[in-house]
């Protein structure tokens, strides 16, 4: 264990600089969000029906390469502690109520980010008897991050831009 | 003693090289299967429904043969769940989706249907749903019991499901799962679509196993069409499958330790996992290697630079991983949480036919790559680790050992990569056909059965995640443990919600 701690002290950190921006993804939103949030962002992630691919890349944000917390962004356990709801997946009928209730538990002002192609319009699950559709068909969405799943670098730069 | 040899008679070579003959089972056959399942002489591989029938896939470990039976019915079928608990949830799902009733089933509650689809039996003859009744959880009775409902929205970044704990003090007396929240109707979406679209949907059944699903789907289609896949494509598929296994095992070993509050392991393993995903991205153009396996071969060839990148990253992991294993093995406070926790008895693992590390940590020596071999694994050297202790620690050790095996396999695959084409075109079936695919994903055996119509569209498809036979066991292993150890047990199983809910 000591060896790992020592290595951690001596070695260069693994975390990387922020990747270049994917265009003006969220510029308008960013101004408003920044005014309200300062430099901290508490995120509550909700899987509304995803295939779990998007979750894998959300997890990657916490690994030492991306280390999302260095930007003041963290994932919180309760919607009541959150500024932002990050929703993945097409919304299934079976998850619809849980999503609505989680959304209403987030205190105002709040933002919703829809993550991944499914969250936009249901992706390849659109049209199923079991799927409502994209996140916006259930709760208002402020920003969509495309990809299947979006790579962590893309998620990170979109979120950081909300604060920048 | 009834002998099922007449019903379970398809060798791996047979179902992997050609379409499946559909064998009609009589009621007497079906009852015999029930008896054999009850005695444990055969294992359930899958149980699903179609238009006017229920289908059953079985595995006989003695002969290593597979059986595929279909029972014609428009309303009901004799319940196998009466004889074999592993069949109960699949039967509940069949009733929800198709309206076919398992006669005499011990549990008639709905499973995937939460009363929110605005229709009943969506894949059978849909009809308007009556108002949903509240779900009846099983009861536990005794002094000073209390209930803790958890989910479907959990505290972490995980998939949704509901867990109902009944506890006495801290000790769990009963855990009951309620799943189905992420049911997307995948079997319905598969009907009448092209092979390309089918492959895309199959690869999105459970994101962490996208390679395994795409491969199993491709296998099923190729078997139905009796297609030969170029050897280079088979090697590349195995390369992707081992990278997927490696990435998932690395991530999960770290995550399990993190659930025992040992965060350093998560950071270290997470960094290794990231290097695997980046190598996959460099070699195949996608971090999870999604949509890279297609019926007929692979969508993208591996460049020499990609192969070099994979070699370099594997060598690096080979150097760094042993120190992490040592760290795990030498941290007494961590072992204190994992040893003896969440023990799965071997007889339960066998009765449910639990695949993957869950089964292999509890004495079930089954790995599709070995038991029902498929190319190129029949020509590669690897060990299948098995243990009998069945606790969280055992499941971690199986995965540690599988990391080593995958590193060895990846080196062999890259070294022996044949040249040539990586894809052949699918021919038209000309007649209705069906095929079976079985692939060892990181979590266990993924089964895909596909039926094609004469012009090559998918008429029906069933995808069975290994989690179907692991989720129920999680309920069993947590009994008598403390609630605080549930995350640890749960993560050590790491069942898929999406793969199960379909
Ligand atoms: S966008 Fe892709 S990775 Fe994300 S939930 Fe949908 S299918 Fe899965």
Coordinates of N, CA, C and O in Angstrom, one line a residue, chain B residues 130 180 293 383:
Chain B
X130 N -56.3 -3.7 -18.0 CA -57.1 -3.2 -16.9 C -56.3 -2.4 -15.9 O -55.0 -2.4 -16.0
X180 N -37.5 -4.9 -14.1 CA -38.3 -4.6 -15.3 C -38.4 -3.1 -15.6 O -39.1 -2.8 -16.6
X293 N -19.0 -5.8 -34.6 CA -19.3 -7.2 -35.1 C -20.6 -7.2 -35.8 O -21.6 -6.7 -35.2
X383 N -7.1 -21.3 -19.5 CA -7.7 -22.1 -18.3 C -9.0 -21.4 -17.9 O -9.2 -20.2 -18.1

